[in-house]
GROMACS .gro file of C-alpha atoms in nm:
model
  415
    1UNK     CA    1   0.316 -16.746  -7.445
    2UNK     CA    2   0.087 -16.914  -7.674
    3UNK     CA    3   0.044 -17.264  -7.510
    4UNK     CA    4   0.011 -17.058  -7.168
    5UNK     CA    5  -0.309 -16.852  -7.284
    6UNK     CA    6  -0.435 -17.172  -7.487
    7UNK     CA    7  -0.406 -17.363  -7.114
    8UNK     CA    8  -0.606 -17.056  -6.943
    9UNK     CA    9  -0.872 -16.969  -7.188
   10UNK     CA   10  -0.989 -17.335  -7.246
   11UNK     CA   11  -1.162 -17.331  -6.915
   12UNK     CA   12  -1.097 -16.931  -6.817
   13UNK     CA   13  -1.327 -16.784  -7.075
   14UNK     CA   14  -1.552 -17.065  -7.124
   15UNK     CA   15  -1.837 -16.877  -6.931
   16UNK     CA   16  -1.724 -16.482  -7.023
   17UNK     CA   17  -1.878 -16.459  -7.382
   18UNK     CA   18  -1.991 -16.593  -7.709
   19UNK     CA   19  -1.910 -16.810  -7.844
   20UNK     CA   20  -1.732 -17.003  -7.530
   21UNK     CA   21  -1.388 -17.142  -7.748
   22UNK     CA   22  -1.321 -16.852  -7.975
   23UNK     CA   23  -0.978 -16.786  -7.846
   24UNK     CA   24  -0.900 -17.201  -7.825
   25UNK     CA   25  -1.007 -17.205  -8.201
   26UNK     CA   26  -0.809 -16.898  -8.298
   27UNK     CA   27  -0.505 -17.032  -8.110
   28UNK     CA   28  -0.500 -17.378  -8.270
   29UNK     CA   29  -0.596 -17.249  -8.623
   30UNK     CA   30  -0.295 -16.984  -8.631
   31UNK     CA   31  -0.071 -17.250  -8.450
   32UNK     CA   32  -0.145 -17.481  -8.754
   33UNK     CA   33  -0.083 -17.238  -9.035
   34UNK     CA   34   0.240 -17.165  -8.848
   35UNK     CA   35   0.308 -17.520  -8.862
   36UNK     CA   36   0.187 -17.563  -9.243
   37UNK     CA   37   0.444 -17.252  -9.327
   38UNK     CA   38   0.754 -17.337  -9.160
   39UNK     CA   39   0.949 -17.682  -9.277
   40UNK     CA   40   1.116 -17.753  -8.902
   41UNK     CA   41   0.796 -17.733  -8.769
   42UNK     CA   42   0.604 -17.986  -9.032
   43UNK     CA   43   0.885 -18.231  -8.924
   44UNK     CA   44   0.823 -18.253  -8.587
   45UNK     CA   45   0.433 -18.258  -8.639
   46UNK     CA   46   0.522 -18.622  -8.857
   47UNK     CA   47   0.735 -18.715  -8.584
   48UNK     CA   48   0.452 -18.685  -8.314
   49UNK     CA   49   0.306 -18.958  -8.480
   50UNK     CA   50   0.590 -19.201  -8.393
   51UNK     CA   51   0.602 -19.005  -8.026
   52UNK     CA   52   0.633 -19.294  -7.797
   53UNK     CA   53   0.398 -19.102  -7.532
   54UNK     CA   54   0.195 -18.923  -7.774
   55UNK     CA   55   0.087 -19.118  -8.086
   56UNK     CA   56  -0.197 -19.263  -7.936
   57UNK     CA   57  -0.347 -18.941  -7.885
   58UNK     CA   58  -0.224 -18.839  -8.206
   59UNK     CA   59  -0.366 -19.164  -8.399
   60UNK     CA   60  -0.684 -19.155  -8.226
   61UNK     CA   61  -0.732 -18.726  -8.331
   62UNK     CA   62  -0.623 -18.759  -8.695
   63UNK     CA   63  -0.855 -19.142  -8.727
   64UNK     CA   64  -1.147 -18.954  -8.608
   65UNK     CA   65  -1.110 -18.633  -8.837
   66UNK     CA   66  -1.040 -18.937  -9.177
   67UNK     CA   67  -1.329 -19.142  -9.051
   68UNK     CA   68  -1.588 -18.861  -9.028
   69UNK     CA   69  -1.416 -18.706  -9.371
   70UNK     CA   70  -1.472 -19.049  -9.576
   71UNK     CA   71  -1.779 -19.090  -9.454
   72UNK     CA   72  -1.905 -18.721  -9.546
   73UNK     CA   73  -1.772 -18.773  -9.884
   74UNK     CA   74  -1.931 -19.154  -9.943
   75UNK     CA   75  -2.258 -19.031  -9.810
   76UNK     CA   76  -2.317 -18.697  -9.939
   77UNK     CA   77  -1.982 -18.610 -10.194
   78UNK     CA   78  -1.921 -18.278 -10.179
   79UNK     CA   79  -2.290 -18.157 -10.129
   80UNK     CA   80  -2.376 -17.903  -9.866
   81UNK     CA   81  -2.210 -18.013  -9.533
   82UNK     CA   82  -1.987 -18.302  -9.605
   83UNK     CA   83  -1.720 -18.149  -9.456
   84UNK     CA   84  -1.667 -18.283  -9.124
   85UNK     CA   85  -1.572 -17.928  -8.879
   86UNK     CA   86  -1.551 -18.036  -8.558
   87UNK     CA   87  -1.384 -18.397  -8.581
   88UNK     CA   88  -1.167 -18.071  -8.810
   89UNK     CA   89  -1.120 -17.882  -8.484
   90UNK     CA   90  -1.005 -18.236  -8.326
   91UNK     CA   91  -0.768 -18.260  -8.568
   92UNK     CA   92  -0.636 -17.893  -8.554
   93UNK     CA   93  -0.607 -17.917  -8.189
   94UNK     CA   94  -0.291 -18.127  -8.194
   95UNK     CA   95  -0.057 -17.818  -8.329
   96UNK     CA   96  -0.119 -17.759  -7.939
   97UNK     CA   97   0.119 -18.037  -7.899
   98UNK     CA   98   0.421 -17.849  -8.039
   99UNK     CA   99   0.398 -17.485  -7.888
  100UNK     CA  100   0.653 -17.465  -7.603
  101UNK     CA  101   0.512 -17.497  -7.230
  102UNK     CA  102   0.622 -17.284  -6.967
  103UNK     CA  103   0.629 -17.318  -6.594
  104UNK     CA  104   0.360 -17.118  -6.557
  105UNK     CA  105   0.146 -17.280  -6.786
  106UNK     CA  106   0.028 -17.521  -6.532
  107UNK     CA  107  -0.058 -17.256  -6.266
  108UNK     CA  108  -0.290 -17.080  -6.561
  109UNK     CA  109  -0.458 -17.363  -6.626
  110UNK     CA  110  -0.551 -17.414  -6.284
  111UNK     CA  111  -0.649 -17.048  -6.272
  112UNK     CA  112  -0.865 -17.099  -6.543
  113UNK     CA  113  -1.072 -17.290  -6.357
  114UNK     CA  114  -1.115 -17.051  -6.066
  115UNK     CA  115  -1.205 -16.813  -6.309
  116UNK     CA  116  -1.466 -17.051  -6.406
  117UNK     CA  117  -1.621 -17.115  -6.087
  118UNK     CA  118  -1.686 -16.763  -6.031
  119UNK     CA  119  -1.826 -16.661  -6.402
  120UNK     CA  120  -2.035 -17.007  -6.366
  121UNK     CA  121  -2.228 -16.792  -6.062
  122UNK     CA  122  -2.224 -16.471  -6.261
  123UNK     CA  123  -2.401 -16.641  -6.533
  124UNK     CA  124  -2.677 -16.802  -6.294
  125UNK     CA  125  -2.717 -16.433  -6.121
  126UNK     CA  126  -2.745 -16.281  -6.425
  127UNK     CA  127  -2.984 -16.569  -6.559
  128UNK     CA  128  -3.214 -16.540  -6.261
  129UNK     CA  129  -3.244 -16.159  -6.257
  130UNK     CA  130  -3.263 -16.089  -6.623
  131UNK     CA  131  -3.435 -16.408  -6.740
  132UNK     CA  132  -3.575 -16.656  -6.453
  133UNK     CA  133  -3.954 -16.570  -6.560
  134UNK     CA  134  -3.912 -16.721  -6.913
  135UNK     CA  135  -3.603 -16.943  -6.872
  136UNK     CA  136  -3.590 -17.100  -6.514
  137UNK     CA  137  -3.308 -17.351  -6.622
  138UNK     CA  138  -2.964 -17.166  -6.633
  139UNK     CA  139  -2.780 -17.198  -6.980
  140UNK     CA  140  -2.527 -16.918  -6.950
  141UNK     CA  141  -2.300 -16.868  -7.256
  142UNK     CA  142  -2.390 -17.218  -7.358
  143UNK     CA  143  -2.726 -17.155  -7.482
  144UNK     CA  144  -2.854 -17.506  -7.363
  145UNK     CA  145  -2.903 -17.617  -6.984
  146UNK     CA  146  -2.766 -17.953  -7.000
  147UNK     CA  147  -2.448 -17.796  -7.172
  148UNK     CA  148  -2.410 -17.528  -6.872
  149UNK     CA  149  -2.471 -17.829  -6.614
  150UNK     CA  150  -2.214 -18.064  -6.759
  151UNK     CA  151  -1.914 -17.805  -6.774
  152UNK     CA  152  -2.039 -17.676  -6.439
  153UNK     CA  153  -2.039 -17.997  -6.276
  154UNK     CA  154  -1.672 -18.080  -6.481
  155UNK     CA  155  -1.558 -17.757  -6.339
  156UNK     CA  156  -1.680 -17.877  -5.979
  157UNK     CA  157  -1.466 -18.224  -6.042
  158UNK     CA  158  -1.180 -18.068  -6.149
  159UNK     CA  159  -1.107 -17.847  -5.856
  160UNK     CA  160  -1.246 -18.054  -5.605
  161UNK     CA  161  -1.012 -18.337  -5.701
  162UNK     CA  162  -0.735 -18.027  -5.677
  163UNK     CA  163  -0.821 -17.966  -5.323
  164UNK     CA  164  -0.819 -18.362  -5.231
  165UNK     CA  165  -0.487 -18.422  -5.463
  166UNK     CA  166  -0.253 -18.127  -5.440
  167UNK     CA  167  -0.050 -18.250  -5.104
  168UNK     CA  168   0.203 -17.985  -5.167
  169UNK     CA  169   0.049 -17.675  -5.190
  170UNK     CA  170  -0.112 -17.480  -4.909
  171UNK     CA  171  -0.446 -17.500  -4.715
  172UNK     CA  172  -0.525 -17.146  -4.889
  173UNK     CA  173  -0.480 -17.264  -5.221
  174UNK     CA  174  -0.680 -17.615  -5.146
  175UNK     CA  175  -0.937 -17.424  -4.953
  176UNK     CA  176  -0.998 -17.184  -5.268
  177UNK     CA  177  -1.037 -17.508  -5.463
  178UNK     CA  178  -1.298 -17.605  -5.239
  179UNK     CA  179  -1.505 -17.314  -5.273
  180UNK     CA  180  -1.439 -17.301  -5.642
  181UNK     CA  181  -1.566 -17.655  -5.675
  182UNK     CA  182  -1.866 -17.523  -5.447
  183UNK     CA  183  -1.983 -17.245  -5.650
  184UNK     CA  184  -1.969 -17.456  -5.957
  185UNK     CA  185  -2.152 -17.730  -5.802
  186UNK     CA  186  -2.406 -17.472  -5.727
  187UNK     CA  187  -2.438 -17.379  -6.068
  188UNK     CA  188  -2.464 -17.697  -6.218
  189UNK     CA  189  -2.770 -17.742  -5.970
  190UNK     CA  190  -2.909 -17.428  -6.127
  191UNK     CA  191  -2.901 -17.579  -6.477
  192UNK     CA  192  -3.154 -17.870  -6.326
  193UNK     CA  193  -2.956 -18.100  -6.591
  194UNK     CA  194  -3.018 -18.444  -6.387
  195UNK     CA  195  -2.791 -18.623  -6.622
  196UNK     CA  196  -2.468 -18.370  -6.541
  197UNK     CA  197  -2.442 -18.514  -6.196
  198UNK     CA  198  -2.311 -18.823  -6.316
  199UNK     CA  199  -2.003 -18.639  -6.357
  200UNK     CA  200  -1.907 -18.667  -5.951
  201UNK     CA  201  -1.904 -19.016  -6.007
  202UNK     CA  202  -1.571 -18.996  -6.130
  203UNK     CA  203  -1.462 -18.855  -5.800
  204UNK     CA  204  -1.545 -19.173  -5.607
  205UNK     CA  205  -1.189 -19.342  -5.707
  206UNK     CA  206  -1.030 -19.051  -5.484
  207UNK     CA  207  -1.149 -19.199  -5.177
  208UNK     CA  208  -0.970 -19.499  -5.241
  209UNK     CA  209  -0.636 -19.384  -5.336
  210UNK     CA  210  -0.311 -19.428  -5.145
  211UNK     CA  211  -0.085 -19.174  -4.941
  212UNK     CA  212  -0.352 -18.998  -4.825
  213UNK     CA  213  -0.317 -18.654  -4.602
  214UNK     CA  214  -0.557 -18.517  -4.352
  215UNK     CA  215  -0.712 -18.293  -4.545
  216UNK     CA  216  -0.772 -18.570  -4.829
  217UNK     CA  217  -0.970 -18.790  -4.579
  218UNK     CA  218  -1.151 -18.504  -4.437
  219UNK     CA  219  -1.269 -18.411  -4.767
  220UNK     CA  220  -1.354 -18.748  -4.832
  221UNK     CA  221  -1.542 -18.789  -4.514
  222UNK     CA  222  -1.775 -18.466  -4.574
  223UNK     CA  223  -1.814 -18.575  -4.965
  224UNK     CA  224  -1.975 -18.921  -4.846
  225UNK     CA  225  -2.160 -18.753  -4.538
  226UNK     CA  226  -2.308 -18.472  -4.775
  227UNK     CA  227  -2.394 -18.737  -5.060
  228UNK     CA  228  -2.590 -18.930  -4.771
  229UNK     CA  229  -2.789 -18.558  -4.673
  230UNK     CA  230  -2.852 -18.491  -5.060
  231UNK     CA  231  -3.014 -18.825  -5.103
  232UNK     CA  232  -3.255 -18.798  -4.791
  233UNK     CA  233  -3.337 -18.468  -4.890
  234UNK     CA  234  -3.435 -18.506  -5.251
  235UNK     CA  235  -3.606 -18.823  -5.118
  236UNK     CA  236  -3.821 -18.683  -4.855
  237UNK     CA  237  -3.867 -18.293  -4.977
  238UNK     CA  238  -4.084 -18.251  -5.261
  239UNK     CA  239  -3.975 -17.859  -5.312
  240UNK     CA  240  -3.609 -18.019  -5.402
  241UNK     CA  241  -3.780 -18.265  -5.623
  242UNK     CA  242  -3.954 -17.997  -5.816
  243UNK     CA  243  -3.643 -17.829  -5.829
  244UNK     CA  244  -3.436 -18.110  -5.969
  245UNK     CA  245  -3.711 -18.242  -6.184
  246UNK     CA  246  -3.709 -18.550  -5.963
  247UNK     CA  247  -4.075 -18.545  -6.015
  248UNK     CA  248  -4.065 -18.478  -6.388
  249UNK     CA  249  -3.864 -18.811  -6.421
  250UNK     CA  250  -4.114 -18.982  -6.254
  251UNK     CA  251  -4.381 -18.870  -6.455
  252UNK     CA  252  -4.159 -18.944  -6.790
  253UNK     CA  253  -4.200 -19.302  -6.633
  254UNK     CA  254  -4.562 -19.314  -6.597
  255UNK     CA  255  -4.595 -19.166  -6.986
  256UNK     CA  256  -4.369 -19.417  -7.150
  257UNK     CA  257  -4.577 -19.713  -6.983
  258UNK     CA  258  -4.901 -19.541  -7.115
  259UNK     CA  259  -4.706 -19.551  -7.474
  260UNK     CA  260  -4.635 -19.183  -7.447
  261UNK     CA  261  -4.297 -19.111  -7.578
  262UNK     CA  262  -4.328 -18.715  -7.527
  263UNK     CA  263  -4.167 -18.684  -7.234
  264UNK     CA  264  -3.758 -18.581  -7.201
  265UNK     CA  265  -3.681 -18.947  -7.126
  266UNK     CA  266  -3.930 -19.076  -7.347
  267UNK     CA  267  -3.804 -18.879  -7.651
  268UNK     CA  268  -3.440 -19.048  -7.540
  269UNK     CA  269  -3.547 -19.353  -7.554
  270UNK     CA  270  -3.748 -19.344  -7.877
  271UNK     CA  271  -3.450 -19.185  -8.020
  272UNK     CA  272  -3.211 -19.440  -7.923
  273UNK     CA  273  -3.457 -19.748  -8.044
  274UNK     CA  274  -3.456 -19.535  -8.347
  275UNK     CA  275  -3.067 -19.509  -8.409
  276UNK     CA  276  -3.009 -19.892  -8.307
  277UNK     CA  277  -3.253 -19.981  -8.600
  278UNK     CA  278  -3.045 -19.753  -8.827
  279UNK     CA  279  -2.754 -19.939  -8.712
  280UNK     CA  280  -2.893 -20.249  -8.802
  281UNK     CA  281  -3.023 -20.175  -9.127
  282UNK     CA  282  -2.664 -19.993  -9.213
  283UNK     CA  283  -2.412 -20.167  -9.003
  284UNK     CA  284  -2.095 -20.081  -9.191
  285UNK     CA  285  -2.120 -19.695  -9.295
  286UNK     CA  286  -2.439 -19.592  -9.143
  287UNK     CA  287  -2.692 -19.364  -9.300
  288UNK     CA  288  -2.425 -19.048  -9.320
  289UNK     CA  289  -2.400 -18.760  -9.119
  290UNK     CA  290  -2.658 -18.470  -9.110
  291UNK     CA  291  -2.925 -18.740  -9.189
  292UNK     CA  292  -3.094 -18.856  -8.849
  293UNK     CA  293  -3.288 -18.571  -8.838
  294UNK     CA  294  -3.501 -18.654  -9.151
  295UNK     CA  295  -3.497 -19.005  -9.093
  296UNK     CA  296  -3.630 -18.980  -8.763
  297UNK     CA  297  -3.912 -18.756  -8.870
  298UNK     CA  298  -4.008 -19.012  -9.125
  299UNK     CA  299  -3.982 -19.324  -8.939
  300UNK     CA  300  -4.206 -19.149  -8.612
  301UNK     CA  301  -4.420 -19.029  -8.913
  302UNK     CA  302  -4.453 -19.375  -9.041
  303UNK     CA  303  -4.487 -19.552  -8.735
  304UNK     CA  304  -4.183 -19.690  -8.697
  305UNK     CA  305  -4.044 -19.502  -8.408
  306UNK     CA  306  -4.258 -19.388  -8.136
  307UNK     CA  307  -4.362 -19.001  -8.145
  308UNK     CA  308  -4.076 -18.835  -7.951
  309UNK     CA  309  -4.127 -18.440  -7.801
  310UNK     CA  310  -3.928 -18.299  -8.139
  311UNK     CA  311  -3.763 -18.415  -8.461
  312UNK     CA  312  -3.397 -18.427  -8.254
  313UNK     CA  313  -3.106 -18.410  -8.520
  314UNK     CA  314  -2.912 -18.672  -8.299
  315UNK     CA  315  -3.008 -18.962  -8.059
  316UNK     CA  316  -2.867 -18.813  -7.724
  317UNK     CA  317  -2.609 -19.098  -7.689
  318UNK     CA  318  -2.258 -19.074  -7.878
  319UNK     CA  319  -2.204 -19.462  -7.910
  320UNK     CA  320  -2.569 -19.495  -8.072
  321UNK     CA  321  -2.524 -19.125  -8.276
  322UNK     CA  322  -2.145 -19.323  -8.445
  323UNK     CA  323  -2.290 -19.663  -8.480
  324UNK     CA  324  -2.628 -19.473  -8.692
  325UNK     CA  325  -2.428 -19.262  -8.857
  326UNK     CA  326  -2.097 -19.422  -8.931
  327UNK     CA  327  -2.167 -19.770  -8.863
  328UNK     CA  328  -1.917 -20.008  -8.714
  329UNK     CA  329  -1.626 -19.763  -8.887
  330UNK     CA  330  -1.736 -19.470  -8.678
  331UNK     CA  331  -1.799 -19.664  -8.357
  332UNK     CA  332  -1.471 -19.784  -8.303
  333UNK     CA  333  -1.324 -19.435  -8.448
  334UNK     CA  334  -1.535 -19.315  -8.134
  335UNK     CA  335  -1.388 -19.584  -7.900
  336UNK     CA  336  -1.061 -19.486  -8.032
  337UNK     CA  337  -1.090 -19.129  -7.966
  338UNK     CA  338  -1.210 -19.167  -7.581
  339UNK     CA  339  -0.969 -19.494  -7.516
  340UNK     CA  340  -0.651 -19.351  -7.654
  341UNK     CA  341  -0.645 -19.064  -7.416
  342UNK     CA  342  -0.756 -19.241  -7.149
  343UNK     CA  343  -0.503 -19.480  -7.182
  344UNK     CA  344  -0.226 -19.217  -7.196
  345UNK     CA  345  -0.357 -19.098  -6.874
  346UNK     CA  346  -0.356 -19.411  -6.734
  347UNK     CA  347   0.021 -19.488  -6.793
  348UNK     CA  348   0.144 -19.160  -6.686
  349UNK     CA  349  -0.050 -19.213  -6.355
  350UNK     CA  350   0.073 -19.581  -6.303
  351UNK     CA  351   0.455 -19.420  -6.389
  352UNK     CA  352   0.404 -19.170  -6.121
  353UNK     CA  353   0.112 -19.260  -5.882
  354UNK     CA  354   0.359 -19.326  -5.578
  355UNK     CA  355   0.493 -18.914  -5.602
  356UNK     CA  356   0.162 -18.710  -5.485
  357UNK     CA  357   0.288 -18.436  -5.678
  358UNK     CA  358   0.317 -18.606  -6.009
  359UNK     CA  359   0.002 -18.784  -5.986
  360UNK     CA  360  -0.249 -18.492  -5.997
  361UNK     CA  361  -0.316 -18.417  -6.365
  362UNK     CA  362  -0.320 -18.770  -6.500
  363UNK     CA  363  -0.609 -18.866  -6.256
  364UNK     CA  364  -0.780 -18.568  -6.378
  365UNK     CA  365  -0.711 -18.602  -6.736
  366UNK     CA  366  -0.854 -18.937  -6.652
  367UNK     CA  367  -1.173 -18.781  -6.509
  368UNK     CA  368  -1.213 -18.580  -6.789
  369UNK     CA  369  -1.244 -18.830  -7.030
  370UNK     CA  370  -1.436 -19.063  -6.823
  371UNK     CA  371  -1.672 -18.751  -6.752
  372UNK     CA  372  -1.688 -18.745  -7.135
  373UNK     CA  373  -1.773 -19.066  -7.188
  374UNK     CA  374  -2.083 -19.104  -6.942
  375UNK     CA  375  -2.224 -18.739  -7.013
  376UNK     CA  376  -2.219 -18.875  -7.375
  377UNK     CA  377  -2.455 -19.170  -7.270
  378UNK     CA  378  -2.721 -18.902  -7.282
  379UNK     CA  379  -2.607 -18.638  -7.489
  380UNK     CA  380  -2.409 -18.654  -7.854
  381UNK     CA  381  -2.105 -18.464  -7.787
  382UNK     CA  382  -1.931 -18.506  -8.068
  383UNK     CA  383  -2.163 -18.326  -8.282
  384UNK     CA  384  -2.114 -18.017  -8.101
  385UNK     CA  385  -1.900 -17.737  -8.110
  386UNK     CA  386  -1.802 -17.674  -7.779
  387UNK     CA  387  -1.783 -18.043  -7.698
  388UNK     CA  388  -1.559 -18.157  -7.953
  389UNK     CA  389  -1.281 -17.848  -7.943
  390UNK     CA  390  -1.282 -17.830  -7.542
  391UNK     CA  391  -1.195 -18.176  -7.534
  392UNK     CA  392  -0.947 -18.229  -7.775
  393UNK     CA  393  -0.756 -17.883  -7.637
  394UNK     CA  394  -0.804 -18.007  -7.254
  395UNK     CA  395  -0.633 -18.336  -7.341
  396UNK     CA  396  -0.324 -18.206  -7.526
  397UNK     CA  397  -0.305 -17.967  -7.265
  398UNK     CA  398  -0.312 -18.188  -6.982
  399UNK     CA  399  -0.063 -18.386  -7.217
  400UNK     CA  400   0.176 -18.124  -7.271
  401UNK     CA  401   0.139 -18.002  -6.889
  402UNK     CA  402   0.227 -18.368  -6.774
  403UNK     CA  403   0.522 -18.414  -7.021
  404UNK     CA  404   0.664 -18.098  -6.901
  405UNK     CA  405   0.636 -18.206  -6.548
  406UNK     CA  406   0.829 -18.535  -6.593
  407UNK     CA  407   1.091 -18.313  -6.793
  408UNK     CA  408   1.129 -18.107  -6.486
  409UNK     CA  409   1.163 -18.392  -6.276
  410UNK     CA  410   1.441 -18.571  -6.479
  411UNK     CA  411   1.663 -18.265  -6.512
  412UNK     CA  412   1.625 -18.156  -6.128
  413UNK     CA  413   1.744 -18.544  -6.043
  414UNK     CA  414   1.978 -18.542  -6.315
  415UNK     CA  415   2.126 -18.233  -6.140
   0.00000   0.00000   0.00000
């Protein structure tokens, strides 16, 4: 039952307790140990590299780890923190591709999304009751409102996608998915993280899918209407602008125009400019891991970079983080890490797009990868453990569930 527990816990236990990913990490670690100790499993693990379906996911995860390990050794030798822990977790997650999928695994993964939506609301209630005076932006078990908002928006997107696409499911199931999506979206609002809402752009392609049923059309229309209402409310209601930090964004723009980069947006611009300068100076292998903060502080002190609000340890952009710390080598590895899983899900979607049941998980897989890329434009995900582990585990879980559904379909067709 290890795979089913992993499928549920990837999102289901995320907002229950800290650390958020303790159970998925434990499962992939123990699975890796078992694989190393058993010769037949080692052979199966080696065979994944040539598997027609999974080889590119395996190659992208392995490449990311090897490149980060090489860069650590090249720049730091065997000094403290040379070993890339987060890329290693991504590599370990490949062990999930050898776990046995059961018929209930898909249901448990979906149940995990529902549990996560409820726990998100409980986190919001707890935060407002006990910490509102000190921390008005909810961070829950993530310890940061941006992370809380990103994952809450991701849960909302996935549950709404289930409600829209699950034509073979009952109205009750799809209605519960809508309720869960609303709860998760409300939790994202409570984080006051502006960048989180870019995740919802991944819902837009669903409006153009073929083979819609009545509920699909109705949800699309309601979504469009609510979007228009929300935009009008944000544009005309000062209280909503204050709650969503729209005024703070406008103030940041004014500060930047006055050559003051100590606001939220200004600090990001300062970090991005600095990261780009680092990349231009070290285009092949970058400045090395764990060096951005000290180099950023030095450049601010010397006046080479605008003074931000803090000495940040990463540039808040996955592309620039990879380019500045690892040059073209790490940048290409990052693009591979994003593109390979996306292409896997896209190919599975293309082969099943006429099957209303088979196309659901591939679409959700593409949405998850795209959401990581979009939110990674204003954050450095793969330097953070919760993002790295969750990305790798969810990609492997969805890949396994998709292949399991295909085997079941082929088996039923042959009988």
